[in-house]
mmCIF file of C-alpha atoms in Angstrom:
data_model
loop_
_atom_site.group_PDB
_atom_site.id
_atom_site.type_symbol
_atom_site.label_atom_id
_atom_site.label_comp_id
_atom_site.label_asym_id
_atom_site.label_seq_id
_atom_site.Cartn_x
_atom_site.Cartn_y
_atom_site.Cartn_z
ATOM 1 C CA MET A 1 -0.120 0.357 -0.133
ATOM 2 C CA ASN A 2 0.996 3.631 -1.031
ATOM 3 C CA ILE A 3 -0.229 6.525 0.190
ATOM 4 C CA ASN A 4 0.018 9.519 -1.097
ATOM 5 C CA LEU A 5 -0.120 12.320 1.819
ATOM 6 C CA ASP A 6 -1.044 14.803 -0.566
ATOM 7 C CA ASP A 7 -4.215 13.088 -1.189
ATOM 8 C CA LEU A 8 -5.058 12.120 2.208
ATOM 9 C CA HIS A 9 -5.072 16.387 2.613
ATOM 10 C CA LEU A 10 -6.345 17.248 -0.258
ATOM 11 C CA PHE A 11 -9.123 14.929 0.438
ATOM 12 C CA VAL A 12 -9.894 16.821 3.845
ATOM 13 C CA LEU A 13 -10.144 20.061 1.768
ATOM 14 C CA THR A 14 -12.566 18.089 -0.145
ATOM 15 C CA VAL A 15 -14.084 17.017 2.635
ATOM 16 C CA GLN A 16 -15.379 20.629 4.566
ATOM 17 C CA HIS A 17 -15.258 22.765 1.755
ATOM 18 C CA GLY A 18 -19.104 20.650 1.012
ATOM 19 C CA GLY A 19 -17.379 19.602 -2.833
ATOM 20 C CA ILE A 20 -13.886 19.034 -5.381
ATOM 21 C CA SER A 21 -15.154 22.085 -6.965
ATOM 22 C CA ALA A 22 -14.582 24.407 -4.218
ATOM 23 C CA ALA A 23 -12.823 22.225 -3.113
ATOM 24 C CA ALA A 24 -10.615 23.172 -6.103
ATOM 25 C CA LYS A 25 -11.147 26.814 -6.601
ATOM 26 C CA GLN A 26 -10.195 27.865 -2.726
ATOM 27 C CA HIS A 27 -6.517 26.789 -3.134
ATOM 28 C CA SER A 28 -6.328 27.656 -6.782
ATOM 29 C CA LEU A 29 -5.995 23.473 -8.204
ATOM 30 C CA GLN A 30 -7.917 22.223 -10.842
ATOM 31 C CA ARG A 31 -10.820 19.704 -10.670
ATOM 32 C CA SER A 32 -9.808 17.501 -12.478
ATOM 33 C CA LYS A 33 -6.939 16.757 -10.870
ATOM 34 C CA VAL A 34 -7.913 16.693 -7.731
ATOM 35 C CA SER A 35 -10.831 14.761 -9.053
ATOM 36 C CA ARG A 36 -7.692 12.581 -10.730
ATOM 37 C CA ARG A 37 -6.217 12.471 -7.237
ATOM 38 C CA LEU A 38 -8.638 11.095 -5.304
ATOM 39 C CA GLN A 39 -9.690 8.518 -7.374
ATOM 40 C CA GLU A 40 -5.577 7.518 -6.867
ATOM 41 C CA LEU A 41 -6.197 7.796 -2.311
ATOM 42 C CA GLU A 42 -9.338 5.369 -3.373
ATOM 43 C CA LYS A 43 -7.730 3.172 -5.572
ATOM 44 C CA ALA A 44 -4.469 2.890 -3.021
ATOM 45 C CA LEU A 45 -7.101 2.207 0.402
ATOM 46 C CA GLY A 46 -9.029 0.011 -2.191
ATOM 47 C CA CYS A 47 -12.912 1.210 -0.659
ATOM 48 C CA GLN A 48 -15.328 4.534 -2.392
ATOM 49 C CA LEU A 49 -14.723 7.770 0.269
ATOM 50 C CA LEU A 50 -16.822 9.604 -1.311
ATOM 51 C CA ILE A 51 -20.800 9.389 -3.430
ATOM 52 C CA ARG A 52 -19.701 12.443 -6.168
ATOM 53 C CA THR A 53 -23.415 13.727 -7.189
ATOM 54 C CA THR A 54 -23.600 16.964 -9.483
ATOM 55 C CA ARG A 55 -23.477 19.319 -6.947
ATOM 56 C CA GLN A 56 -21.874 18.215 -3.452
ATOM 57 C CA ILE A 57 -20.377 15.437 -1.974
ATOM 58 C CA GLU A 58 -21.498 12.802 0.185
ATOM 59 C CA LEU A 59 -18.884 10.055 3.028
ATOM 60 C CA THR A 60 -18.947 6.885 2.621
ATOM 61 C CA GLU A 61 -19.324 4.684 5.622
ATOM 62 C CA ASN A 62 -14.576 4.514 5.106
ATOM 63 C CA GLY A 63 -14.942 7.848 3.697
ATOM 64 C CA ARG A 64 -16.213 8.975 7.923
ATOM 65 C CA LEU A 65 -13.937 6.299 9.222
ATOM 66 C CA LEU A 66 -10.524 7.660 7.544
ATOM 67 C CA TYR A 67 -12.413 11.480 8.480
ATOM 68 C CA GLN A 68 -12.871 10.512 11.687
ATOM 69 C CA GLN A 69 -8.461 10.300 12.028
ATOM 70 C CA ILE A 70 -7.948 12.410 10.003
ATOM 71 C CA ASN A 71 -6.784 15.746 11.942
ATOM 72 C CA GLN A 72 -3.968 13.179 14.348
ATOM 73 C CA PRO A 73 -0.662 13.104 14.412
ATOM 74 C CA LEU A 74 0.146 12.006 11.053
ATOM 75 C CA SER A 75 1.517 8.810 11.961
ATOM 76 C CA SER A 76 -1.946 8.187 13.440
ATOM 77 C CA VAL A 77 -3.224 8.736 9.962
ATOM 78 C CA ALA A 78 -1.280 6.661 8.352
ATOM 79 C CA GLN A 79 -2.398 3.956 10.720
ATOM 80 C CA ALA A 80 -6.190 4.479 10.232
ATOM 81 C CA ALA A 81 -5.354 4.221 6.210
ATOM 82 C CA LYS A 82 -3.659 1.335 5.949
ATOM 83 C CA LEU A 83 -6.222 -0.789 8.406
ATOM 84 C CA LEU A 84 -9.186 0.845 6.460
ATOM 85 C CA ALA A 85 -6.724 -0.860 4.254
ATOM 86 C CA ASN A 86 -6.669 -3.888 5.877
ATOM 87 C CA GLN A 87 -10.156 -3.696 6.355
ATOM 88 C CA GLN A 88 -10.852 -4.635 2.493
ATOM 89 C CA ASN A 89 -8.706 -7.283 1.635
ATOM 90 C CA SER A 90 -10.217 -8.668 5.173
ATOM 91 C CA LEU A 91 -12.447 -11.562 5.984
ATOM 92 C CA GLN A 92 -13.881 -10.002 9.087
ATOM 93 C CA GLY A 93 -16.201 -7.238 9.938
ATOM 94 C CA VAL A 94 -19.789 -6.556 9.161
ATOM 95 C CA LEU A 95 -21.575 -7.825 4.967
ATOM 96 C CA ARG A 96 -25.176 -6.610 4.867
ATOM 97 C CA ILE A 97 -27.012 -8.086 2.497
ATOM 98 C CA ALA A 98 -30.776 -7.116 1.698
ATOM 99 C CA VAL A 99 -33.309 -10.117 1.162
ATOM 100 C CA PRO A 100 -37.696 -10.260 -0.493
ATOM 101 C CA ALA A 101 -39.460 -12.206 1.663
ATOM 102 C CA ALA A 102 -39.771 -14.390 -0.945
ATOM 103 C CA LEU A 103 -35.717 -16.054 -0.011
ATOM 104 C CA ILE A 104 -35.262 -15.372 3.174
ATOM 105 C CA THR A 105 -38.060 -18.219 3.961
ATOM 106 C CA SER A 106 -36.526 -20.558 1.089
ATOM 107 C CA ASN A 107 -34.018 -23.178 2.700
ATOM 108 C CA MET A 108 -31.643 -22.788 -0.573
ATOM 109 C CA PHE A 109 -30.989 -20.053 1.129
ATOM 110 C CA THR A 110 -30.783 -20.534 4.982
ATOM 111 C CA LEU A 111 -28.189 -23.725 3.953
ATOM 112 C CA LEU A 112 -25.792 -21.161 1.744
ATOM 113 C CA LEU A 113 -25.791 -18.716 4.884
ATOM 114 C CA GLU A 114 -24.988 -21.265 6.706
ATOM 115 C CA SER A 115 -22.117 -21.875 4.847
ATOM 116 C CA TYR A 116 -20.758 -18.532 3.725
ATOM 117 C CA LEU A 117 -21.412 -18.805 8.527
ATOM 118 C CA GLU A 118 -19.031 -21.347 8.561
ATOM 119 C CA GLN A 119 -16.546 -21.324 6.151
ATOM 120 C CA PHE A 120 -15.556 -17.330 7.390
ATOM 121 C CA PRO A 121 -16.524 -17.125 11.045
ATOM 122 C CA ASP A 122 -15.035 -14.086 12.273
ATOM 123 C CA VAL A 123 -17.969 -12.263 9.637
ATOM 124 C CA LEU A 124 -21.412 -10.229 10.950
ATOM 125 C CA LEU A 125 -23.646 -11.048 8.906
ATOM 126 C CA GLU A 126 -26.919 -8.884 8.970
ATOM 127 C CA VAL A 127 -29.949 -10.336 6.025
ATOM 128 C CA LEU A 128 -32.338 -7.637 6.449
ATOM 129 C CA HIS A 129 -35.950 -8.042 4.656
ATOM 130 C CA CYS A 130 -36.414 -5.557 2.476
ATOM 131 C CA GLN A 131 -38.632 -5.747 -0.723
ATOM 132 C CA GLU A 132 -38.034 -2.422 -2.773
ATOM 133 C CA SER A 133 -34.437 -1.097 -3.625
ATOM 134 C CA VAL A 134 -32.492 0.577 -1.253
ATOM 135 C CA ASP A 135 -29.543 3.018 -2.356
ATOM 136 C CA LEU A 136 -26.522 0.619 -1.359
ATOM 137 C CA LYS A 137 -23.811 3.376 -0.897
ATOM 138 C CA ARG A 138 -25.166 5.532 1.418
ATOM 139 C CA GLU A 139 -28.153 2.824 4.006
ATOM 140 C CA ASN A 140 -23.983 0.530 3.937
ATOM 141 C CA VAL A 141 -25.814 -2.578 1.949
ATOM 142 C CA ASP A 142 -22.795 -4.870 0.480
ATOM 143 C CA ILE A 143 -24.978 -6.750 -1.697
ATOM 144 C CA GLN A 144 -29.305 -6.712 -2.568
ATOM 145 C CA ILE A 145 -30.799 -9.057 -4.533
ATOM 146 C CA LEU A 146 -35.067 -8.175 -5.434
ATOM 147 C CA PRO A 147 -37.016 -10.287 -8.517
ATOM 148 C CA ASP A 148 -37.122 -8.963 -11.723
ATOM 149 C CA GLY A 149 -39.296 -6.347 -12.547
ATOM 150 C CA VAL A 150 -38.087 -3.781 -8.730
ATOM 151 C CA LYS A 151 -36.528 -0.668 -10.027
ATOM 152 C CA VAL A 152 -32.896 -0.809 -9.091
ATOM 153 C CA ILE A 153 -32.670 3.594 -7.329
ATOM 154 C CA ASN A 154 -29.228 3.613 -9.334
ATOM 155 C CA GLU A 155 -28.577 2.700 -12.573
ATOM 156 C CA ASP A 156 -24.558 2.790 -12.039
ATOM 157 C CA TYR A 157 -24.557 -0.466 -9.734
ATOM 158 C CA VAL A 158 -23.950 -3.523 -11.307
ATOM 159 C CA GLN A 159 -26.595 -5.670 -12.307
ATOM 160 C CA GLN A 160 -26.382 -8.836 -12.496
ATOM 161 C CA SER A 161 -29.255 -11.181 -13.861
ATOM 162 C CA LEU A 162 -28.585 -14.491 -11.386
ATOM 163 C CA LEU A 163 -31.258 -16.220 -10.461
ATOM 164 C CA ARG A 164 -33.988 -18.189 -12.075
ATOM 165 C CA PHE A 165 -36.925 -20.172 -10.494
ATOM 166 C CA PRO A 166 -39.600 -21.918 -12.729
ATOM 167 C CA SER A 167 -42.583 -22.190 -11.024
ATOM 168 C CA SER A 168 -44.956 -24.794 -10.467
ATOM 169 C CA LEU A 169 -49.264 -24.576 -9.520
ATOM 170 C CA VAL A 170 -50.150 -27.388 -6.398
ATOM 171 C CA ALA A 171 -52.719 -27.867 -4.381
ATOM 172 C CA SER A 172 -52.871 -30.535 -1.606
ATOM 173 C CA PRO A 173 -54.759 -33.922 -2.895
ATOM 174 C CA SER A 174 -57.391 -33.255 -0.723
ATOM 175 C CA TYR A 175 -58.045 -30.207 -2.490
ATOM 176 C CA LEU A 176 -58.251 -31.540 -5.511
ATOM 177 C CA ALA A 177 -60.419 -35.044 -4.771
ATOM 178 C CA SER A 178 -62.557 -32.695 -3.284
ATOM 179 C CA HIS A 179 -62.641 -30.589 -6.101
ATOM 180 C CA ALA A 180 -63.977 -29.810 -9.756
ATOM 181 C CA ALA A 181 -60.789 -32.091 -12.084
ATOM 182 C CA ILE A 182 -58.852 -29.599 -13.593
ATOM 183 C CA ASN A 183 -58.001 -30.397 -17.405
ATOM 184 C CA CYS A 184 -56.672 -27.487 -18.255
ATOM 185 C CA PHE A 185 -55.304 -23.875 -17.462
ATOM 186 C CA ASP A 186 -59.325 -22.769 -18.460
ATOM 187 C CA ASP A 187 -59.724 -24.265 -15.356
ATOM 188 C CA LEU A 188 -58.548 -22.501 -13.114
ATOM 189 C CA TYR A 189 -60.731 -19.309 -13.189
ATOM 190 C CA GLU A 190 -63.353 -21.916 -11.154
ATOM 191 C CA HIS A 191 -60.709 -22.361 -8.252
ATOM 192 C CA PRO A 192 -59.564 -20.210 -5.617
ATOM 193 C CA MET A 193 -55.706 -18.844 -6.552
ATOM 194 C CA MET A 194 -52.745 -18.502 -3.982
ATOM 195 C CA VAL A 195 -49.647 -16.412 -6.046
ATOM 196 C CA SER A 196 -46.362 -14.443 -5.089
ATOM 197 C CA ARG A 197 -46.346 -10.137 -5.769
ATOM 198 C CA TYR A 198 -43.140 -11.167 -8.375
ATOM 199 C CA ASN A 199 -45.533 -13.384 -10.438
ATOM 200 C CA MET A 200 -49.044 -11.775 -9.856
ATOM 201 C CA ALA A 201 -48.793 -9.120 -12.927
ATOM 202 C CA SER A 202 -48.141 -11.618 -15.471
ATOM 203 C CA LEU A 203 -50.853 -14.304 -14.493
ATOM 204 C CA PRO A 204 -54.134 -13.554 -16.565
ATOM 205 C CA ASP A 205 -57.172 -11.819 -16.713
ATOM 206 C CA ASN A 206 -60.370 -12.774 -13.857
ATOM 207 C CA LEU A 207 -58.373 -14.986 -12.284
ATOM 208 C CA THR A 208 -60.025 -16.303 -8.805
ATOM 209 C CA LEU A 209 -56.967 -14.397 -6.441
ATOM 210 C CA ARG A 210 -57.373 -15.952 -2.952
ATOM 211 C CA LEU A 211 -53.936 -14.594 -1.447
ATOM 212 C CA SER A 212 -51.470 -12.894 -2.813
ATOM 213 C CA SER A 213 -48.012 -12.280 -0.268
ATOM 214 C CA ASP A 214 -44.647 -11.832 -0.727
ATOM 215 C CA ASP A 215 -43.995 -14.708 2.230
ATOM 216 C CA LEU A 216 -43.714 -18.320 -0.495
ATOM 217 C CA ARG A 217 -44.178 -20.696 2.627
ATOM 218 C CA LEU A 218 -47.009 -18.827 3.603
ATOM 219 C CA ILE A 219 -48.341 -19.389 0.240
ATOM 220 C CA GLN A 220 -46.991 -23.104 0.433
ATOM 221 C CA HIS A 221 -49.060 -23.380 3.231
ATOM 222 C CA MET A 222 -52.943 -21.946 2.606
ATOM 223 C CA ALA A 223 -51.975 -24.685 -0.413
ATOM 224 C CA SER A 224 -50.902 -27.363 1.900
ATOM 225 C CA THR A 225 -54.042 -26.915 4.136
ATOM 226 C CA SER A 226 -57.007 -26.600 0.974
ATOM 227 C CA LYS A 227 -57.390 -23.380 0.908
ATOM 228 C CA GLY A 228 -56.724 -23.099 -2.887
ATOM 229 C CA ILE A 229 -54.416 -23.611 -5.842
ATOM 230 C CA ALA A 230 -50.798 -21.908 -5.266
ATOM 231 C CA ILE A 231 -48.260 -20.683 -7.727
ATOM 232 C CA LEU A 232 -45.021 -21.147 -6.234
ATOM 233 C CA PRO A 233 -41.674 -21.738 -6.978
ATOM 234 C CA THR A 234 -40.393 -25.254 -8.205
ATOM 235 C CA ILE A 235 -37.531 -25.533 -6.170
ATOM 236 C CA LEU A 236 -39.190 -24.565 -2.824
ATOM 237 C CA VAL A 237 -41.575 -27.160 -3.229
ATOM 238 C CA ARG A 238 -38.902 -29.803 -4.038
ATOM 239 C CA ASP A 239 -39.401 -31.772 -0.992
ATOM 240 C CA ALA A 240 -43.242 -30.845 -0.688
ATOM 241 C CA LEU A 241 -44.311 -33.004 -3.778
ATOM 242 C CA GLN A 242 -41.953 -35.828 -2.645
ATOM 243 C CA SER A 243 -43.676 -35.962 0.797
ATOM 244 C CA GLY A 244 -46.524 -36.495 -1.095
ATOM 245 C CA GLU A 245 -48.311 -32.997 1.041
ATOM 246 C CA LEU A 246 -48.577 -31.289 -2.327
ATOM 247 C CA LYS A 247 -49.923 -32.620 -6.297
ATOM 248 C CA LEU A 248 -48.220 -30.514 -9.217
ATOM 249 C CA VAL A 249 -51.178 -29.276 -11.010
ATOM 250 C CA LEU A 250 -50.998 -28.949 -15.198
ATOM 251 C CA ALA A 251 -47.522 -30.278 -15.103
ATOM 252 C CA GLU A 252 -46.544 -29.335 -18.757
ATOM 253 C CA GLU A 253 -48.275 -26.291 -18.112
ATOM 254 C CA ARG A 254 -45.666 -22.901 -18.898
ATOM 255 C CA LEU A 255 -46.113 -21.186 -15.481
ATOM 256 C CA PRO A 256 -43.632 -17.086 -15.318
ATOM 257 C CA GLU A 257 -40.459 -17.820 -13.390
ATOM 258 C CA VAL A 258 -39.761 -15.685 -10.747
ATOM 259 C CA LYS A 259 -36.364 -13.929 -11.781
ATOM 260 C CA LEU A 260 -34.009 -12.837 -9.358
ATOM 261 C CA THR A 261 -31.013 -9.815 -9.815
ATOM 262 C CA LEU A 262 -27.803 -9.924 -8.563
ATOM 263 C CA ILE A 263 -26.614 -5.795 -6.882
ATOM 264 C CA TYR A 264 -23.503 -4.130 -5.173
ATOM 265 C CA PRO A 265 -22.080 -0.549 -5.451
ATOM 266 C CA TYR A 266 -19.511 -1.226 -7.559
ATOM 267 C CA LYS A 267 -16.906 -4.112 -8.277
ATOM 268 C CA GLU A 268 -13.476 -1.894 -9.066
ATOM 269 C CA PHE A 269 -13.713 -1.956 -4.192
ATOM 270 C CA LEU A 270 -14.765 -5.210 -3.913
ATOM 271 C CA PRO A 271 -14.471 -6.138 0.020
ATOM 272 C CA GLU A 272 -12.865 -9.536 -0.127
ATOM 273 C CA LYS A 273 -15.741 -10.528 2.480
ATOM 274 C CA THR A 274 -18.522 -9.502 -0.056
ATOM 275 C CA ARG A 275 -16.586 -10.817 -3.027
ATOM 276 C CA ALA A 276 -16.379 -14.848 -1.040
ATOM 277 C CA LEU A 277 -20.767 -13.782 -0.878
ATOM 278 C CA ILE A 278 -21.785 -13.509 -4.006
ATOM 279 C CA GLN A 279 -19.289 -16.551 -4.851
ATOM 280 C CA LEU A 280 -21.508 -19.065 -2.981
ATOM 281 C CA LEU A 281 -24.304 -17.559 -5.049
ATOM 282 C CA ARG A 282 -23.506 -17.873 -8.543
ATOM 283 C CA GLU A 283 -21.818 -21.564 -6.427
ATOM 284 C CA ALA A 284 -25.340 -22.262 -5.440
ATOM 285 C CA PHE A 285 -28.351 -20.570 -7.356
ATOM 286 C CA VAL A 286 -26.716 -21.773 -10.722
ATOM 287 C CA ASP A 287 -24.918 -24.206 -10.282
ATOM 288 C CA THR A 288 -28.735 -26.444 -8.346
ATOM 289 C CA ILE A 289 -31.264 -25.058 -10.605
ATOM 290 C CA ALA A 290 -29.893 -26.114 -13.504
ATOM 291 C CA SER A 291 -29.357 -29.735 -12.217
#
């Protein structure tokens, strides 16, 4: 790590003056030079310090951490920079991931988190329940997973269409035995349907919707207790189908997929603990779905 103390000084001036342009103007410097030196400082530290907008800047969590130490003697400043760089490269500290309820209730996701915690015991994992896009940098969230169709709040974030879940129509054996037979899709109009909001928009009009929920386990429970026909990710109901708790309805019918997108703020300053979880997500979901 090679930290330029002049770059640290420019960082302080930028924070104190509330922006790159203001700092450059007050000290008779070229704005492009200040911006370039701040980028070099971030590169040397391995993390983003500033959130740049058109008229002002905001400090990231790492930026606040560095600025709090910056008025100490130079030896302490250098030590703070070293600690910050080491934190980016280590598999420890806090990792915050925001996921929708549909994923929180998945056994596969639970097993993935168990695997991560076993492999990296020095990481504190914070799982946030979020249905809408959050500003990852300002909320200090490392990763978000969102269903396809939810608008991402910042288009500059890295977005990877990574996870796809085929869906199935399912119902309990007792429900199917006591209600009219279902031989084609049009027969579903005579039955109460239970769906998630992630597939509701892609379904035909005039279906009798009995339940709509972000909690897929709730929908599965209602199907198991004979409340109607449910549309659920196939991977979620695999065990229930094998045990006979649920049965497939119109198995050949092609249904909307639940598509998930992996989102994180940047590639260049990705901490190792974040990179490790992203890799696990790719391996676990892609390999399992492919099989």
